[in-house]
Short mmCIF file of C-alpha atoms in Angstrom, two decimals:
data_model
loop_
_atom_site.label_atom_id
_atom_site.label_comp_id
_atom_site.label_asym_id
_atom_site.label_seq_id
_atom_site.Cartn_x
_atom_site.Cartn_y
_atom_site.Cartn_z
CA MET G 1 0.04 0.18 -0.27
CA SER G 2 1.30 3.23 -1.06
CA GLY G 3 1.90 5.98 1.39
CA HIS G 4 -0.44 8.22 2.75
CA ASP G 5 0.73 11.25 0.57
CA GLY G 6 -0.03 9.20 -2.37
CA PHE G 7 3.35 9.39 -4.05
CA GLY G 8 4.72 5.68 -2.97
CA SER G 9 7.38 7.14 0.23
CA THR G 10 7.58 4.90 2.84
CA GLY G 11 7.35 6.32 6.51
CA SER G 12 8.68 5.78 9.91
CA SER G 13 7.24 3.14 11.95
CA ALA G 14 6.45 3.85 15.46
CA SER G 15 8.86 1.52 16.99
CA SER G 16 11.68 2.79 14.89
CA MET G 17 11.75 6.16 16.92
CA PRO G 18 13.80 7.08 19.49
CA PRO G 19 12.30 6.69 23.01
CA LEU G 20 11.03 10.16 24.37
CA VAL G 21 11.88 8.76 28.12
CA ARG G 22 15.83 9.30 29.04
CA GLN G 23 17.54 5.81 29.64
CA PRO G 24 18.78 5.31 32.68
CA GLN G 25 22.65 5.70 33.34
CA PRO G 26 24.40 3.00 34.61
CA GLN G 27 24.80 3.23 38.25
CA GLN G 28 28.95 4.04 39.12
CA PRO G 29 30.18 1.65 41.50
CA GLY G 30 30.33 2.36 45.42
CA ARG G 31 27.61 5.03 44.62
CA PRO G 32 24.37 4.74 46.64
CA GLU G 33 21.58 4.37 44.86
CA GLY G 34 19.18 7.68 44.32
CA GLU G 35 22.32 10.08 44.94
CA GLN G 36 22.83 12.63 41.97
CA LEU G 37 26.23 14.16 40.68
CA ALA G 38 26.06 17.30 41.09
CA GLU G 39 26.60 19.36 37.68
CA THR G 40 29.22 21.39 38.93
CA LEU G 41 31.64 19.92 41.95
CA PRO G 42 31.71 22.05 44.85
CA PHE G 43 34.63 24.11 45.72
CA ARG G 44 36.18 25.86 48.26
CA ALA G 45 35.56 29.93 48.06
CA ARG G 46 39.22 31.41 47.48
CA GLU G 47 40.29 34.30 50.10
CA ALA G 48 40.42 37.51 48.08
CA GLN G 49 44.21 38.27 48.51
CA PRO G 50 44.92 41.70 49.02
CA ALA G 51 46.30 43.77 45.97
CA VAL G 52 50.33 43.63 45.81
CA GLN G 53 51.32 47.58 45.37
CA PRO G 54 54.60 47.98 43.59
CA ALA G 55 57.34 49.07 45.48
CA PRO G 56 57.36 53.23 45.50
CA VAL G 57 60.48 54.37 42.97
CA ALA G 58 62.67 56.43 45.05
CA ALA G 59 63.41 59.89 43.38
CA PRO G 60 66.54 59.98 42.08
CA VAL G 61 69.18 61.75 44.66
CA GLU G 62 70.23 64.78 42.98
CA GLU G 63 74.10 65.21 44.29
CA PRO G 64 75.36 68.38 44.84
CA GLU G 65 77.11 70.29 41.59
CA VAL G 66 81.05 70.22 42.49
CA VAL G 67 82.70 73.97 42.13
CA LEU G 68 85.62 73.35 40.51
CA GLY G 69 88.39 76.34 41.58
CA PRO G 70 91.28 77.95 39.44
CA THR G 71 93.54 74.69 40.03
CA GLY G 72 91.20 72.49 38.47
CA ARG G 73 90.58 70.79 41.95
CA PRO G 74 86.95 71.06 44.23
CA MET G 75 87.28 74.50 46.31
CA PRO G 76 87.42 73.10 49.98
CA GLU G 77 85.45 74.39 53.07
CA LEU G 78 87.51 76.50 54.91
CA PRO G 79 86.42 76.68 58.96
CA GLU G 80 86.54 79.99 60.38
CA PRO G 81 89.59 79.64 62.78
CA GLY G 82 89.29 80.35 66.12
CA PRO G 83 91.12 83.47 67.94
CA ARG G 84 94.15 82.53 69.73
CA THR G 85 93.94 83.74 73.89
CA THR G 86 98.27 83.70 74.26
CA HIS G 87 100.76 83.89 71.46
CA GLY G 88 104.33 82.38 71.32
CA HIS G 89 105.65 79.23 69.54
CA ALA G 90 105.68 81.05 66.44
CA ARG G 91 105.91 79.22 63.27
CA VAL G 92 108.22 80.80 60.91
CA ILE G 93 107.55 80.63 57.08
CA SER G 94 110.03 82.09 54.46
CA MET G 95 108.43 83.69 51.43
CA CYS G 96 110.98 82.15 48.56
CA ASN G 97 111.35 81.60 45.26
CA GLN G 98 114.99 82.69 43.11
CA LYS G 99 112.82 84.63 40.53
CA GLY G 100 111.98 88.13 41.15
CA GLY G 101 108.86 89.59 40.28
CA VAL G 102 106.50 86.64 41.40
CA GLY G 103 104.98 88.38 44.14
CA LYS G 104 106.87 87.57 47.60
CA THR G 105 106.65 91.01 48.79
CA THR G 106 102.87 91.42 48.28
CA THR G 107 102.25 87.95 49.46
CA THR G 108 104.29 88.53 52.64
CA ILE G 109 102.40 92.16 53.31
CA ASN G 110 98.92 90.97 52.52
CA LEU G 111 99.30 87.13 53.97
CA GLY G 112 100.43 88.96 57.29
CA ALA G 113 97.94 91.71 57.80
CA SER G 114 94.84 88.70 56.83
CA LEU G 115 96.36 86.59 59.72
CA ALA G 116 96.67 89.62 61.94
CA GLU G 117 92.41 89.90 61.24
CA LEU G 118 92.38 86.44 62.48
CA GLY G 119 93.92 86.97 65.87
CA ARG G 120 97.54 86.48 65.16
CA LYS G 121 100.30 88.51 66.25
CA VAL G 122 102.52 88.22 62.91
CA LEU G 123 106.42 89.67 62.48
CA LEU G 124 107.30 90.15 59.01
CA VAL G 125 110.89 90.13 58.46
CA ASP G 126 111.90 92.17 55.59
CA PHE G 127 115.68 89.99 54.43
CA ASP G 128 116.07 91.73 51.05
CA PRO G 129 118.59 94.44 50.49
CA GLN G 130 116.20 96.34 48.29
CA GLY G 131 113.64 97.21 51.19
CA SER G 132 110.88 96.32 49.39
CA LEU G 133 108.78 94.89 52.29
CA SER G 134 109.40 97.98 54.23
CA VAL G 135 108.61 100.51 51.38
CA GLY G 136 105.47 99.00 50.64
CA LEU G 137 104.14 99.42 54.65
CA GLY G 138 105.14 103.48 53.87
CA LEU G 139 108.68 103.19 55.48
CA ASN G 140 111.86 105.37 54.20
CA PRO G 141 114.40 102.25 54.31
CA HIS G 142 117.08 104.88 53.98
CA GLN G 143 115.88 107.11 56.86
CA MET G 144 115.81 104.01 59.60
CA ASP G 145 119.03 103.99 62.09
CA LEU G 146 118.49 100.09 63.06
CA THR G 147 117.81 97.77 60.57
CA ILE G 148 118.09 93.95 60.38
CA TYR G 149 121.73 94.27 59.31
CA ASN G 150 122.66 95.49 62.53
CA LEU G 151 120.41 92.90 64.33
CA LEU G 152 122.57 90.34 62.51
CA MET G 153 126.05 92.02 62.67
CA GLN G 154 126.20 93.59 66.01
CA ARG G 155 125.84 91.63 68.90
CA ASP G 156 124.73 94.76 71.32
CA VAL G 157 121.53 95.21 69.25
CA VAL G 158 118.52 93.20 70.41
CA LEU G 159 115.73 92.34 68.34
CA ASP G 160 113.12 95.26 70.79
CA GLU G 161 115.34 97.89 69.28
CA VAL G 162 114.73 97.10 65.90
CA VAL G 163 110.65 96.10 65.11
CA VAL G 164 109.14 98.48 64.38
CA PRO G 165 105.04 98.85 64.19
CA SER G 166 103.56 98.28 60.40
CA GLY G 167 100.60 100.32 60.45
CA VAL G 168 98.47 96.95 60.99
CA PRO G 169 97.18 95.91 64.15
CA GLY G 170 98.75 92.66 65.65
CA MET G 171 101.34 93.36 62.93
CA ASP G 172 105.35 94.36 63.29
CA LEU G 173 107.96 94.53 60.70
CA LEU G 174 111.73 94.18 61.11
CA PRO G 175 112.87 96.47 58.61
CA SER G 176 115.93 96.29 55.90
CA ASN G 177 117.63 98.53 53.34
CA ILE G 178 120.56 98.20 51.30
CA ASP G 179 122.90 97.87 54.26
CA LEU G 180 122.19 94.03 54.01
CA SER G 181 123.65 93.38 50.87
CA ALA G 182 126.96 93.64 52.52
CA ALA G 183 126.25 91.05 55.27
CA GLU G 184 126.17 88.65 52.90
CA VAL G 185 130.00 89.19 52.13
CA GLN G 186 130.70 89.51 55.78
CA LEU G 187 128.79 86.44 56.99
CA VAL G 188 131.24 84.10 55.10
CA HIS G 189 133.72 84.42 57.62
CA GLU G 190 131.41 83.63 60.26
CA VAL G 191 131.31 80.47 62.32
CA ALA G 192 127.87 78.45 61.12
CA ARG G 193 126.93 81.61 59.44
CA GLU G 194 123.50 79.56 58.04
CA GLN G 195 122.32 79.74 61.20
CA THR G 196 122.67 83.50 61.59
CA LEU G 197 119.06 84.63 61.54
CA SER G 198 117.67 81.60 63.18
CA ARG G 199 120.18 83.05 66.51
CA VAL G 200 118.60 86.51 66.06
CA LEU G 201 114.93 85.38 65.48
CA ALA G 202 115.01 83.25 68.60
CA PRO G 203 113.51 85.89 71.05
CA ALA G 204 110.80 86.81 68.90
CA LEU G 205 109.62 83.18 68.74
CA GLU G 206 107.99 83.11 72.28
CA GLN G 207 106.41 87.02 71.22
CA TYR G 208 104.55 85.74 67.81
CA ASP G 209 102.38 83.27 66.43
CA VAL G 210 103.59 83.46 62.90
CA ILE G 211 106.64 85.22 61.45
CA LEU G 212 106.79 85.69 57.99
CA ILE G 213 110.22 86.36 56.14
CA ASP G 214 110.74 87.95 52.69
CA CYS G 215 113.39 86.81 50.97
CA GLN G 216 116.16 88.08 48.08
CA PRO G 217 115.12 86.79 44.63
CA SER G 218 118.27 84.44 44.77
CA LEU G 219 119.45 81.40 46.32
CA GLY G 220 122.78 83.29 48.43
CA LEU G 221 123.78 83.08 51.56
CA LEU G 222 120.62 85.10 52.87
CA THR G 223 118.11 82.72 51.24
CA VAL G 224 119.85 79.65 53.09
CA ASN G 225 119.58 81.30 56.36
CA ALA G 226 116.05 82.25 56.57
CA LEU G 227 115.38 78.58 55.44
CA THR G 228 117.74 77.45 57.88
CA ALA G 229 115.64 79.51 60.06
CA SER G 230 112.33 78.77 59.06
CA ASP G 231 109.51 75.77 59.76
CA GLY G 232 108.02 76.26 56.27
CA VAL G 233 108.15 77.59 52.89
CA ILE G 234 106.08 79.14 50.38
CA VAL G 235 106.45 79.82 46.84
CA PRO G 236 104.87 82.06 45.42
CA LEU G 237 104.77 81.38 41.68
CA GLU G 238 103.99 83.40 38.74
CA CYS G 239 101.54 81.71 36.20
CA GLU G 240 103.94 82.05 33.33
CA TYR G 241 106.17 79.86 31.49
CA PHE G 242 109.82 81.31 33.31
CA ALA G 243 108.59 81.34 36.31
CA LEU G 244 107.74 77.75 36.40
CA ARG G 245 111.27 76.49 34.94
CA GLY G 246 112.96 77.79 38.03
CA VAL G 247 111.03 75.96 40.80
CA ALA G 248 112.70 72.65 40.12
CA LEU G 249 116.12 74.64 41.26
CA LEU G 250 114.46 76.12 43.91
CA LYS G 251 113.39 72.81 45.22
CA THR G 252 116.75 71.44 44.98
CA THR G 253 118.07 74.01 47.37
CA ILE G 254 114.92 73.23 49.77
CA ASP G 255 116.07 69.45 49.79
CA LYS G 256 119.74 70.38 50.41
CA VAL G 257 119.11 72.71 53.22
CA ARG G 258 116.87 70.24 54.90
CA GLU G 259 119.00 67.31 54.55
CA ARG G 260 122.26 69.29 55.79
CA LEU G 261 120.92 72.25 57.97
CA ASN G 262 117.20 71.92 59.00
CA PRO G 263 115.49 68.85 59.05
CA ARG G 264 112.17 70.24 60.38
CA LEU G 265 111.78 72.50 57.00
CA GLU G 266 109.24 71.58 54.57
CA VAL G 267 106.86 73.17 51.99
CA ASP G 268 103.82 74.54 53.17
CA GLY G 269 102.40 75.39 49.86
CA VAL G 270 102.82 76.75 46.13
CA LEU G 271 100.56 79.74 45.44
CA GLY G 272 99.73 80.86 42.09
CA THR G 273 99.90 84.61 41.26
CA MET G 274 99.44 86.57 39.01
CA TYR G 275 96.83 84.32 37.54
CA ASP G 276 94.72 85.54 34.29
CA GLY G 277 91.81 82.63 33.59
CA ARG G 278 91.12 84.27 30.45
CA THR G 279 94.18 83.22 28.95
CA LEU G 280 94.87 79.90 27.43
CA HIS G 281 98.81 80.21 28.47
CA GLY G 282 97.59 81.24 32.04
CA ARG G 283 95.67 77.85 32.50
CA GLU G 284 97.92 75.70 30.88
CA VAL G 285 100.58 76.76 33.41
CA MET G 286 98.39 76.32 36.43
CA GLU G 287 97.58 72.77 35.27
CA ARG G 288 101.47 71.92 34.91
CA LEU G 289 102.11 73.14 38.21
CA VAL G 290 99.23 71.27 39.84
CA GLU G 291 100.81 68.24 37.68
CA ALA G 292 104.13 68.47 39.13
CA TRP G 293 103.29 69.43 42.86
CA GLY G 294 100.09 68.00 43.13
CA ASP G 295 97.93 68.99 46.50
CA THR G 296 101.02 71.21 47.53
CA VAL G 297 99.81 73.93 45.33
CA PHE G 298 97.46 76.07 47.26
CA HIS G 299 93.61 76.03 46.21
CA THR G 300 93.74 79.72 46.61
CA VAL G 301 94.91 81.69 43.57
CA ILE G 302 95.57 85.42 43.39
CA ARG G 303 94.65 86.95 40.15
CA ARG G 304 96.08 89.86 38.40
CA THR G 305 94.22 93.52 39.70
CA VAL G 306 95.82 96.83 39.80
CA LYS G 307 94.27 97.10 43.35
CA PHE G 308 97.93 95.58 44.65
CA SER G 309 100.00 98.57 43.15
CA ASP G 310 98.07 101.12 44.17
CA SER G 311 97.82 99.42 47.76
CA THR G 312 101.65 99.45 47.34
CA VAL G 313 102.02 102.96 46.27
CA ALA G 314 99.70 103.91 49.29
CA GLY G 315 101.72 102.06 52.06
CA GLU G 316 98.93 99.72 53.02
CA PRO G 317 97.77 95.83 52.78
CA ILE G 318 94.94 95.36 50.28
CA THR G 319 93.24 94.17 53.35
CA ALA G 320 93.16 98.21 54.32
CA TYR G 321 92.96 99.59 51.12
CA ALA G 322 90.38 98.12 49.25
CA SER G 323 88.92 95.80 52.02
CA SER G 324 85.86 94.50 49.55
CA SER G 325 88.05 93.96 46.54
CA PRO G 326 88.66 90.41 45.07
CA GLY G 327 92.64 90.57 45.99
CA ALA G 328 91.66 91.05 49.81
CA ALA G 329 89.06 88.47 49.63
CA ALA G 330 91.73 86.10 48.15
CA TYR G 331 94.23 87.01 50.81
CA ARG G 332 91.93 86.32 53.33
CA GLN G 333 91.18 82.85 52.06
CA LEU G 334 94.94 81.90 51.83
CA ALA G 335 95.27 83.21 55.50
CA LYS G 336 92.80 80.45 56.81
CA GLU G 337 94.52 77.69 53.99
CA VAL G 338 97.56 78.50 55.56
CA LEU G 339 96.08 77.99 58.95
CA VAL G 340 94.45 74.90 58.29
CA ARG G 341 97.65 73.28 56.92
CA CYS G 342 99.78 74.46 59.75
CA PRO G 343 97.61 74.06 62.89
CA ASP G 344 100.60 75.26 65.21
CA ALA G 345 100.34 79.02 63.71
#
């Protein structure tokens, strides 16, 4: 019989249709009957973890900018020296350089005045027959009855008879004139001629804190006397090539005096003077100076200024003539640096 639609197609019988009721699943072994397997397995709720905050990133610490001085080295912080309640046990320092015109006399006057401002009692010794130190403090060396020549050559002359006030509070002067040139010839035949200046300065050691000796521009017997009497040497050095060449010979002389006459002698420092940082030559000489002498070179540098010449004509240190000038500030800084290097001063 044809299908109900009349096209001869055969339909499915009822017995071949899938049952509408879900067939029971086979029981899992070991599970009690009637217990249904949960569609989703139970799980323990996870405790909320606190959010991990990233460690704060420290801001970069800015290092203070290092200020380089004219010597190419960082400028140190120089403490303000305390006042002296007592005086004595003087440190004797020679300003020495066999080349003339490098600033020995200018440094002796202005360093001495700066040390006096800091409460030190200072004696300046003019040990140059030209008498430039005496002239720079307003004295006429040709009108003086007694000078250091008389102190050296006459045993009846004592120190207090020759010392004169310099016009700066706390600073005295032992003057000189052309007569001193004869002493170098006369001392040749003396016994222990190299210790003559040391002998006559002995009474001053307990009266002053610092004694500065302005040497003549040579390495003769007078300069050897000054080095023999000294505890230290400051070498003023003009920032020029010719001045740089002569320092080696001076160092040889200092070494000989230390070995043969004065074991306590040492170089307190090399001071660059007449410095002009605007010129390449000046900067190159300063660089060579630091290479050769290292930390012996003072951080303080004395620059060129016309105020030094003006103060010399006026017969005053620059600290009094132009107290607020850069030159006065430089020598005040040098005085602090000297006291740091020489705590006994």
